[in-house]
Amino acid sequence: MLQHGLSQSVSCVLYAIALVTCGLLVADAQTTTLPAFPGAEGAGSTTPGGRGGTVLSVTNLDDAGPGSLRAACEAKGPRIVVFRTGGLIELKSPLRIEEPFITIAGQSAPGGGICFKGYGCVIATHDVVIRHVRFRPGDISGKEQDALGIVNSRNVVIDHCSASWGTDETLSVTGDSRDVTVQWCVISESLNHSIHHKGAHGYGSLLRAHDGTFTFHHNLYAHHNSRNPRPGGYPDKPGLLLDFRNNAIYDWGGKAGYNADDVMRMNYVANYLKPGVSTKDNERSVAFSIGGTGTKIYASKNVIEGYPTVTGYNLYLLRFPENIERQALREMMLSTPFDTPTIREETAEAAYKRIVTEAGATLPVRDGVDARVLEDVRLGRGTIIDSQTAVGAWPEYERGSQQTDTEEDGIPDVWEQDHGLDSKNPNDAQKDTDKDGYTNIEEFLNNSDPASGN
């Protein structure tokens, strides 16, 4: 477990040094094979995020202003954002991340960790890493919105985050986006009969691209009416290439996943689906409904709990357009997968067991919302909701207390002392003591040893 209590910004001198250092890192950002952090996998995994940049501390829960998360997101230059407080951030407008090269380390927060309320987050830039943050806007703004939207972005990793209570989709990636990884996240409880102008709209994910690769692995989709996910493209080819692998889907209503666009390429591999209370009888054995005849899909090793026939022969868990010709069907169904950045694949059953214990924002602690949803999945209970009030809305999030950080470099003194660093040297955080590519503050955030190379 990480020690908590990260501190305020480095000095201006250190900031200047960090920018110079990061300039070199940024130049190599597209060629490096170093993961953003140990365990980052897939299409976006080699982004440097804010590596080598200044350390910015979130010291309050205000919507904006000095010490706020919004101020850190709007700052220019590479930056690593740490938290000196836990708690609920009530946003007055969407939190937009438009400045590139940023790492938001929710795992650094003390107390109950970080959660957004009121509005969601929009990423519209490149080289972004977000870990252990909760996006739960709810319906109180009266606006149609995703909990987390990634638009026209590249080199993005979303890891161990939790998104729920969106009034459009809950987590989407669209526009001219490419090289995006979403991993180990809980994507749950989109609000169905809520405020969307189309009526019932409790949807999980809309995933679209002109020519981009996305990796979704070890995520949980729970209690969405549909779009678990809805991948597709725009009229121009080749369109989205989605590697959707080792995910769990529970309690869909109308459709588990589907596409309605003519251009779409997907690996659909080793996913675990479990029908729930909300799942319609005629949809319980269907994992994915194919709309466009230009779809290319490789499906293998997927499991639908309680349906051994479709599990044993994955062609049966797909629904095809009516009256499709045999030749068109052959062209849709691929015998070999698309070439995509690899992940450490496991069986669908093994992935499911890990997801229901490990996915979501778990640091510094798991919140009551995810704990309840994961228990729903395990026990086969719960249902699609129309408002967050149906499940108790936002829990309390403790602010927590900080540990001493004498030089205000983002690493608590006790951690530096335990790992052979100098708690009086403000330059320690940006050094790479073991020459493994990760700076010492990254080693702290990754809970790894800066002296051993692992």
Tab-separated table of C-alpha atoms in Angstrom, residues 2-372:
chain	number	residue	atom	x	y	z
A	2	LEU	CA	1.267	3.460	-0.846
A	3	GLN	CA	2.146	5.829	1.910
A	4	HIS	CA	-0.066	8.883	1.564
A	5	GLY	CA	0.255	12.553	2.107
A	6	LEU	CA	1.871	13.953	-0.973
A	7	SER	CA	2.860	17.563	-0.964
A	8	GLN	CA	3.074	20.830	-2.770
A	9	SER	CA	4.821	21.887	-5.972
A	10	VAL	CA	8.518	21.794	-6.521
A	11	SER	CA	10.363	25.066	-6.706
A	12	CYS	CA	10.542	27.180	-9.845
A	13	VAL	CA	14.141	26.161	-10.358
A	14	LEU	CA	13.261	22.489	-10.178
A	15	TYR	CA	10.330	23.101	-12.509
A	16	ALA	CA	12.640	24.585	-15.124
A	17	ILE	CA	15.012	21.645	-14.795
A	18	ALA	CA	12.090	19.258	-15.093
A	19	LEU	CA	10.855	20.908	-18.267
A	20	VAL	CA	14.263	20.583	-19.880
A	21	THR	CA	14.453	16.949	-18.826
A	22	CYS	CA	10.963	16.245	-20.049
A	23	GLY	CA	11.695	17.889	-23.371
A	24	LEU	CA	14.057	15.014	-24.033
A	25	LEU	CA	11.508	12.508	-22.809
A	26	VAL	CA	8.779	14.000	-24.973
A	27	ALA	CA	10.969	13.843	-28.049
A	28	ASP	CA	11.240	10.101	-27.524
A	29	ALA	CA	7.626	9.575	-26.465
A	30	GLN	CA	6.612	7.923	-29.711
A	31	THR	CA	9.580	5.549	-29.840
A	32	THR	CA	9.987	4.409	-26.236
A	33	THR	CA	8.795	0.953	-25.244
A	34	LEU	CA	8.778	1.748	-21.523
A	35	PRO	CA	5.238	1.356	-20.178
A	36	ALA	CA	3.650	4.410	-18.591
A	37	PHE	CA	3.871	2.400	-15.362
A	38	PRO	CA	4.441	-1.289	-14.633
A	39	GLY	CA	1.274	-3.079	-15.704
A	40	ALA	CA	0.232	-0.612	-18.400
A	41	GLU	CA	-0.652	-2.585	-21.528
A	42	GLY	CA	-2.136	-2.137	-24.946
A	43	ALA	CA	-2.440	0.665	-27.465
A	44	GLY	CA	-1.757	3.638	-25.198
A	45	SER	CA	0.617	1.968	-22.794
A	46	THR	CA	3.895	3.642	-23.762
A	47	THR	CA	2.831	7.238	-23.191
A	48	PRO	CA	5.156	9.069	-20.774
A	49	GLY	CA	2.238	11.016	-19.322
A	50	GLY	CA	3.764	13.718	-17.144
A	51	ARG	CA	7.084	11.927	-16.613
A	52	GLY	CA	9.935	14.328	-15.883
A	53	GLY	CA	7.621	17.295	-15.384
A	54	THR	CA	6.853	19.409	-12.378
A	55	VAL	CA	4.921	18.005	-9.435
A	56	LEU	CA	1.644	19.833	-8.800
A	57	SER	CA	-0.266	19.210	-5.598
A	58	VAL	CA	-4.032	19.370	-5.212
A	59	THR	CA	-4.518	20.905	-1.785
A	60	ASN	CA	-8.283	21.506	-1.735
A	61	LEU	CA	-11.580	20.231	-3.136
A	62	ASP	CA	-12.552	23.489	-4.859
A	63	ASP	CA	-13.942	23.495	-8.375
A	64	ALA	CA	-11.264	25.943	-9.533
A	65	GLY	CA	-8.566	28.283	-8.303
A	66	PRO	CA	-5.143	27.805	-6.720
A	67	GLY	CA	-4.593	24.328	-5.335
A	68	SER	CA	-7.526	22.823	-7.250
A	69	LEU	CA	-7.428	19.882	-9.612
A	70	ARG	CA	-8.785	22.078	-12.397
A	71	ALA	CA	-5.845	24.455	-11.991
A	72	ALA	CA	-3.428	21.528	-12.246
A	73	CYS	CA	-5.161	20.256	-15.376
A	74	GLU	CA	-5.041	23.707	-16.992
A	75	ALA	CA	-1.357	24.251	-16.211
A	76	LYS	CA	1.019	24.084	-19.141
A	77	GLY	CA	3.973	21.768	-19.496
A	78	PRO	CA	4.534	18.182	-18.387
A	79	ARG	CA	3.247	17.602	-14.865
A	80	ILE	CA	2.501	14.921	-12.337
A	81	VAL	CA	-0.546	15.708	-10.222
A	82	VAL	CA	-0.658	14.387	-6.667
A	83	PHE	CA	-3.229	14.926	-3.933
A	84	ARG	CA	-2.769	16.287	-0.425
A	85	THR	CA	-6.433	15.703	0.352
A	86	GLY	CA	-9.030	13.086	-0.346
A	87	GLY	CA	-12.693	13.842	-0.802
A	88	LEU	CA	-15.536	14.703	-3.147
A	89	ILE	CA	-14.856	17.385	-5.773
A	90	GLU	CA	-18.164	18.987	-6.772
A	91	LEU	CA	-17.583	20.334	-10.261
A	92	LYS	CA	-19.498	23.343	-11.587
A	93	SER	CA	-18.641	22.516	-15.199
A	94	PRO	CA	-16.924	19.618	-16.980
A	95	LEU	CA	-13.284	19.135	-16.036
A	96	ARG	CA	-11.498	19.540	-19.368
A	97	ILE	CA	-7.955	18.277	-19.847
A	98	GLU	CA	-6.615	20.071	-22.913
A	99	GLU	CA	-2.938	20.515	-22.030
A	100	PRO	CA	-0.819	17.444	-22.874
A	101	PHE	CA	1.697	15.400	-20.882
A	102	ILE	CA	-0.102	14.914	-17.593
A	103	THR	CA	-0.274	12.139	-15.019
A	104	ILE	CA	-3.102	12.331	-12.473
A	105	ALA	CA	-2.231	10.018	-9.601
A	106	GLY	CA	-5.411	9.391	-7.644
A	107	GLN	CA	-3.583	6.704	-5.681
A	108	SER	CA	-1.624	9.471	-3.940
A	109	ALA	CA	-4.718	10.823	-2.170
A	110	PRO	CA	-5.167	10.181	1.541
A	111	GLY	CA	-8.439	9.325	3.249
A	112	GLY	CA	-11.189	8.022	1.007
A	113	GLY	CA	-9.561	8.997	-2.274
A	114	ILE	CA	-10.922	11.254	-5.006
A	115	CYS	CA	-14.383	11.358	-6.591
A	116	PHE	CA	-16.038	13.851	-8.975
A	117	LYS	CA	-19.653	14.945	-8.535
A	118	GLY	CA	-21.928	17.081	-10.703
A	119	TYR	CA	-19.982	16.993	-13.947
A	120	GLY	CA	-17.712	14.552	-15.701
A	121	CYS	CA	-14.260	14.801	-17.225
A	122	VAL	CA	-13.327	15.377	-20.872
A	123	ILE	CA	-9.854	14.528	-22.184
A	124	ALA	CA	-9.057	16.383	-25.409
A	125	THR	CA	-5.287	16.223	-25.801
A	126	HIS	CA	-2.435	13.711	-25.905
A	127	ASP	CA	-0.234	11.820	-23.473
A	128	VAL	CA	-2.494	11.459	-20.465
A	129	VAL	CA	-2.353	8.949	-17.619
A	130	ILE	CA	-5.153	8.823	-15.026
A	131	ARG	CA	-5.174	6.260	-12.247
A	132	HIS	CA	-7.433	5.545	-9.261
A	133	VAL	CA	-9.952	8.357	-9.819
A	134	ARG	CA	-13.764	8.084	-9.637
A	135	PHE	CA	-16.011	9.850	-12.147
A	136	ARG	CA	-19.608	9.973	-10.852
A	137	PRO	CA	-21.444	13.066	-12.204
A	138	GLY	CA	-25.050	12.002	-11.594
A	139	ASP	CA	-28.115	13.906	-12.771
A	140	ILE	CA	-27.893	16.996	-10.551
A	141	SER	CA	-26.557	19.281	-13.303
A	142	GLY	CA	-29.509	18.574	-15.579
A	143	LYS	CA	-27.039	18.030	-18.435
A	144	GLU	CA	-26.564	15.110	-20.818
A	145	GLN	CA	-22.987	13.979	-20.265
A	146	ASP	CA	-20.562	11.109	-20.025
A	147	ALA	CA	-18.824	10.441	-16.753
A	148	LEU	CA	-15.552	10.288	-18.714
A	149	GLY	CA	-15.152	11.244	-22.353
A	150	ILE	CA	-11.977	10.959	-24.429
A	151	VAL	CA	-12.252	13.035	-27.613
A	152	ASN	CA	-9.699	13.673	-30.364
A	153	SER	CA	-6.957	12.325	-28.126
A	154	ARG	CA	-3.988	10.002	-28.413
A	155	ASN	CA	-1.572	8.183	-26.133
A	156	VAL	CA	-3.962	7.853	-23.207
A	157	VAL	CA	-4.086	5.314	-20.376
A	158	ILE	CA	-7.009	5.096	-17.956
A	159	ASP	CA	-6.146	2.592	-15.239
A	160	HIS	CA	-8.036	1.422	-12.160
A	161	CYS	CA	-10.650	4.154	-12.428
A	162	SER	CA	-14.367	3.995	-11.703
A	163	ALA	CA	-17.025	5.651	-13.858
A	164	SER	CA	-20.745	5.659	-13.163
A	165	TRP	CA	-23.962	7.672	-13.246
A	166	GLY	CA	-23.488	9.187	-16.691
A	167	THR	CA	-26.598	10.559	-18.398
A	168	ASP	CA	-25.380	9.862	-21.950
A	169	GLU	CA	-22.783	7.114	-22.036
A	170	THR	CA	-20.618	6.460	-19.003
A	171	LEU	CA	-17.165	6.146	-20.611
A	172	SER	CA	-16.615	6.943	-24.288
A	173	VAL	CA	-13.729	7.411	-26.726
A	174	THR	CA	-14.616	9.243	-29.940
A	175	GLY	CA	-13.476	11.641	-32.654
A	176	ASP	CA	-9.989	11.403	-34.087
A	177	SER	CA	-8.686	9.388	-31.138
A	178	ARG	CA	-6.025	6.708	-31.324
A	179	ASP	CA	-3.668	4.719	-29.123
A	180	VAL	CA	-5.946	4.582	-26.088
A	181	THR	CA	-5.929	2.002	-23.290
A	182	VAL	CA	-8.721	1.584	-20.741
A	183	GLN	CA	-7.833	-1.139	-18.250
A	184	TRP	CA	-8.955	-2.454	-14.883
A	185	CYS	CA	-11.859	0.005	-14.652
A	186	VAL	CA	-15.382	-0.355	-13.272
A	187	ILE	CA	-17.862	1.180	-15.733
A	188	SER	CA	-21.268	0.928	-14.098
A	189	GLU	CA	-24.800	2.198	-13.575
A	190	SER	CA	-25.435	4.602	-16.420
A	191	LEU	CA	-28.690	6.432	-15.674
A	192	ASN	CA	-31.381	5.016	-17.947
A	193	HIS	CA	-34.713	6.873	-17.733
A	194	SER	CA	-33.011	10.102	-16.774
A	195	ILE	CA	-32.576	13.474	-18.501
A	196	HIS	CA	-31.439	12.433	-21.988
A	197	HIS	CA	-33.600	14.018	-24.700
A	198	LYS	CA	-34.013	10.640	-26.422
A	199	GLY	CA	-35.491	9.048	-23.324
A	200	ALA	CA	-34.017	5.822	-21.971
A	201	HIS	CA	-30.273	6.103	-22.494
A	202	GLY	CA	-28.481	3.975	-19.925
A	203	TYR	CA	-25.463	3.168	-22.065
A	204	GLY	CA	-21.944	2.011	-21.264
A	205	SER	CA	-19.462	3.091	-23.955
A	206	LEU	CA	-19.489	4.633	-27.415
A	207	LEU	CA	-16.148	3.882	-29.081
A	208	ARG	CA	-15.452	5.445	-32.482
A	209	ALA	CA	-12.397	6.402	-34.508
A	210	HIS	CA	-11.349	7.279	-38.041
A	211	ASP	CA	-8.186	5.184	-37.903
A	212	GLY	CA	-7.290	4.489	-34.295
A	213	THR	CA	-6.479	1.527	-32.094
A	214	PHE	CA	-8.054	1.155	-28.650
A	215	THR	CA	-7.356	-1.523	-26.042
A	216	PHE	CA	-10.031	-2.354	-23.456
A	217	HIS	CA	-9.028	-5.104	-21.056
A	218	HIS	CA	-9.956	-6.295	-17.572
A	219	ASN	CA	-12.820	-3.832	-17.257
A	220	LEU	CA	-16.232	-4.450	-15.721
A	221	TYR	CA	-19.412	-3.234	-17.406
A	222	ALA	CA	-22.365	-3.545	-15.021
A	223	HIS	CA	-26.004	-2.409	-15.054
A	224	HIS	CA	-26.176	-0.727	-18.480
A	225	ASN	CA	-29.132	-1.082	-20.805
A	226	SER	CA	-26.826	-1.378	-23.812
A	227	ARG	CA	-23.512	-0.362	-25.426
A	228	ASN	CA	-21.259	-2.681	-23.481
A	229	PRO	CA	-19.676	-1.372	-25.694
A	230	ARG	CA	-20.865	0.128	-29.001
A	231	PRO	CA	-17.756	0.298	-31.210
A	232	GLY	CA	-17.712	1.680	-34.721
A	233	GLY	CA	-16.172	4.088	-37.151
A	234	TYR	CA	-16.986	7.007	-39.331
A	235	PRO	CA	-17.710	6.675	-43.068
A	236	ASP	CA	-14.011	6.857	-43.922
A	237	LYS	CA	-12.005	3.652	-43.662
A	238	PRO	CA	-10.284	1.862	-42.065
A	239	GLY	CA	-12.081	3.028	-38.929
A	240	LEU	CA	-11.675	1.824	-35.372
A	241	LEU	CA	-9.533	-1.171	-34.478
A	242	LEU	CA	-10.681	-2.330	-31.039
A	243	ASP	CA	-8.981	-5.024	-29.003
A	244	PHE	CA	-11.697	-5.935	-26.485
A	245	ARG	CA	-10.240	-8.687	-24.369
A	246	ASN	CA	-10.617	-10.146	-20.865
A	247	ASN	CA	-13.523	-7.900	-19.872
A	248	ALA	CA	-16.586	-8.797	-17.794
A	249	ILE	CA	-20.130	-7.701	-18.655
A	250	TYR	CA	-23.012	-8.069	-16.218
A	251	ASP	CA	-26.741	-7.285	-16.281
A	252	TRP	CA	-27.204	-5.698	-19.682
A	253	GLY	CA	-30.778	-4.890	-20.614
A	254	GLY	CA	-31.523	-4.685	-24.335
A	255	LYS	CA	-28.149	-5.511	-25.844
A	256	ALA	CA	-24.786	-6.449	-24.396
A	257	GLY	CA	-22.706	-4.967	-27.204
A	258	TYR	CA	-23.448	-3.926	-30.762
A	259	ASN	CA	-22.310	-1.798	-33.655
A	260	ALA	CA	-24.456	0.177	-36.086
A	261	ASP	CA	-21.674	1.554	-38.291
A	262	ASP	CA	-20.502	-0.029	-41.506
A	263	VAL	CA	-16.817	0.380	-40.660
A	264	MET	CA	-15.496	-1.505	-37.624
A	265	ARG	CA	-12.653	-3.923	-36.826
A	266	MET	CA	-12.556	-5.794	-33.545
A	267	ASN	CA	-10.899	-8.599	-31.628
A	268	TYR	CA	-13.499	-9.881	-29.156
A	269	VAL	CA	-11.562	-12.357	-27.070
A	270	ALA	CA	-11.883	-14.165	-23.729
A	271	ASN	CA	-14.604	-11.943	-22.295
A	272	TYR	CA	-16.972	-13.155	-19.581
A	273	LEU	CA	-20.662	-12.272	-19.783
A	274	LYS	CA	-23.160	-12.863	-17.011
A	275	PRO	CA	-26.860	-12.090	-17.598
A	276	GLY	CA	-28.573	-10.318	-14.722
A	277	VAL	CA	-31.937	-9.242	-13.408
A	278	SER	CA	-32.367	-6.627	-16.165
A	279	THR	CA	-31.343	-8.842	-19.088
A	280	LYS	CA	-34.154	-9.634	-21.518
A	281	ASP	CA	-34.782	-13.299	-22.221
A	282	ASN	CA	-34.014	-13.018	-25.939
A	283	GLU	CA	-30.706	-11.223	-25.252
A	284	ARG	CA	-29.232	-13.472	-22.585
A	285	SER	CA	-27.188	-15.626	-24.966
A	286	VAL	CA	-26.096	-12.821	-27.335
A	287	ALA	CA	-22.777	-11.117	-26.629
A	288	PHE	CA	-22.588	-8.838	-29.643
A	289	SER	CA	-25.001	-7.766	-32.395
A	290	ILE	CA	-23.393	-6.852	-35.717
A	291	GLY	CA	-25.016	-4.049	-37.683
A	292	GLY	CA	-22.864	-2.975	-40.610
A	293	THR	CA	-21.841	-5.375	-43.358
A	294	GLY	CA	-18.370	-3.806	-43.396
A	295	THR	CA	-17.681	-5.159	-39.921
A	296	LYS	CA	-14.657	-7.396	-39.441
A	297	ILE	CA	-14.591	-9.345	-36.185
A	298	TYR	CA	-12.460	-12.047	-34.621
A	299	ALA	CA	-14.330	-13.754	-31.769
A	300	SER	CA	-12.783	-16.491	-29.658
A	301	LYS	CA	-12.734	-17.966	-26.147
A	302	ASN	CA	-15.653	-15.864	-24.871
A	303	VAL	CA	-17.982	-17.203	-22.171
A	304	ILE	CA	-21.638	-16.478	-21.427
A	305	GLU	CA	-22.451	-17.889	-18.019
A	306	GLY	CA	-25.194	-20.493	-18.208
A	307	TYR	CA	-24.975	-20.937	-21.980
A	308	PRO	CA	-22.451	-23.687	-22.770
A	309	THR	CA	-23.471	-24.000	-26.433
A	310	VAL	CA	-22.521	-20.456	-27.401
A	311	THR	CA	-19.491	-20.634	-25.138
A	312	GLY	CA	-18.276	-23.709	-26.977
A	313	TYR	CA	-18.857	-22.225	-30.424
A	314	ASN	CA	-18.466	-18.449	-30.374
A	315	LEU	CA	-20.168	-17.910	-33.730
A	316	TYR	CA	-23.435	-18.573	-31.886
A	317	LEU	CA	-22.962	-15.736	-29.396
A	318	LEU	CA	-22.966	-13.201	-32.232
A	319	ARG	CA	-26.103	-11.831	-33.893
A	320	PHE	CA	-25.811	-10.981	-37.578
A	321	PRO	CA	-27.937	-8.789	-39.855
A	322	GLU	CA	-31.038	-10.529	-41.161
A	323	ASN	CA	-30.812	-12.179	-44.575
A	324	ILE	CA	-27.036	-11.865	-44.659
A	325	GLU	CA	-25.458	-13.755	-47.519
A	326	ARG	CA	-23.054	-16.570	-46.758
A	327	GLN	CA	-20.154	-14.847	-48.506
A	328	ALA	CA	-20.710	-11.645	-46.528
A	329	LEU	CA	-20.722	-13.685	-43.333
A	330	ARG	CA	-17.405	-15.269	-44.263
A	331	GLU	CA	-15.919	-11.833	-44.868
A	332	MET	CA	-17.119	-10.572	-41.485
A	333	MET	CA	-15.818	-13.457	-39.408
A	334	LEU	CA	-12.032	-13.685	-39.246
A	335	SER	CA	-10.108	-16.858	-38.492
A	336	THR	CA	-7.099	-14.970	-37.112
A	337	PRO	CA	-7.077	-11.880	-34.898
A	338	PHE	CA	-6.086	-8.401	-35.912
A	339	ASP	CA	-2.522	-7.492	-34.989
A	340	THR	CA	-2.789	-5.248	-31.931
A	341	PRO	CA	-0.496	-4.350	-29.020
A	342	THR	CA	-0.424	-7.324	-26.705
A	343	ILE	CA	-1.732	-7.764	-23.195
A	344	ARG	CA	-1.171	-10.633	-20.792
A	345	GLU	CA	-4.268	-12.557	-21.794
A	346	GLU	CA	-5.876	-15.122	-19.505
A	347	THR	CA	-8.985	-17.263	-19.774
A	348	ALA	CA	-12.351	-15.552	-19.553
A	349	GLU	CA	-13.065	-17.301	-16.253
A	350	ALA	CA	-9.731	-16.273	-14.729
A	351	ALA	CA	-10.186	-12.685	-15.887
A	352	TYR	CA	-13.664	-12.544	-14.350
A	353	LYS	CA	-12.403	-13.735	-10.971
A	354	ARG	CA	-9.709	-11.055	-10.924
A	355	ILE	CA	-11.956	-8.270	-12.200
A	356	VAL	CA	-14.528	-8.677	-9.420
A	357	THR	CA	-11.783	-8.302	-6.812
A	358	GLU	CA	-9.218	-5.986	-8.425
A	359	ALA	CA	-10.927	-3.634	-10.920
A	360	GLY	CA	-11.839	-0.016	-10.239
A	361	ALA	CA	-10.325	2.727	-8.114
A	362	THR	CA	-8.940	0.720	-5.211
A	363	LEU	CA	-6.373	3.154	-3.782
A	364	PRO	CA	-6.249	4.455	-1.172
A	365	VAL	CA	-9.447	2.429	-0.506
A	366	ARG	CA	-12.366	1.073	-2.506
A	367	ASP	CA	-15.520	3.156	-2.081
A	368	GLY	CA	-18.982	1.895	-1.208
A	369	VAL	CA	-20.350	2.361	-4.724
A	370	ASP	CA	-17.914	-0.062	-6.331
A	371	ALA	CA	-18.139	-2.446	-3.382
A	372	ARG	CA	-21.907	-2.670	-3.865
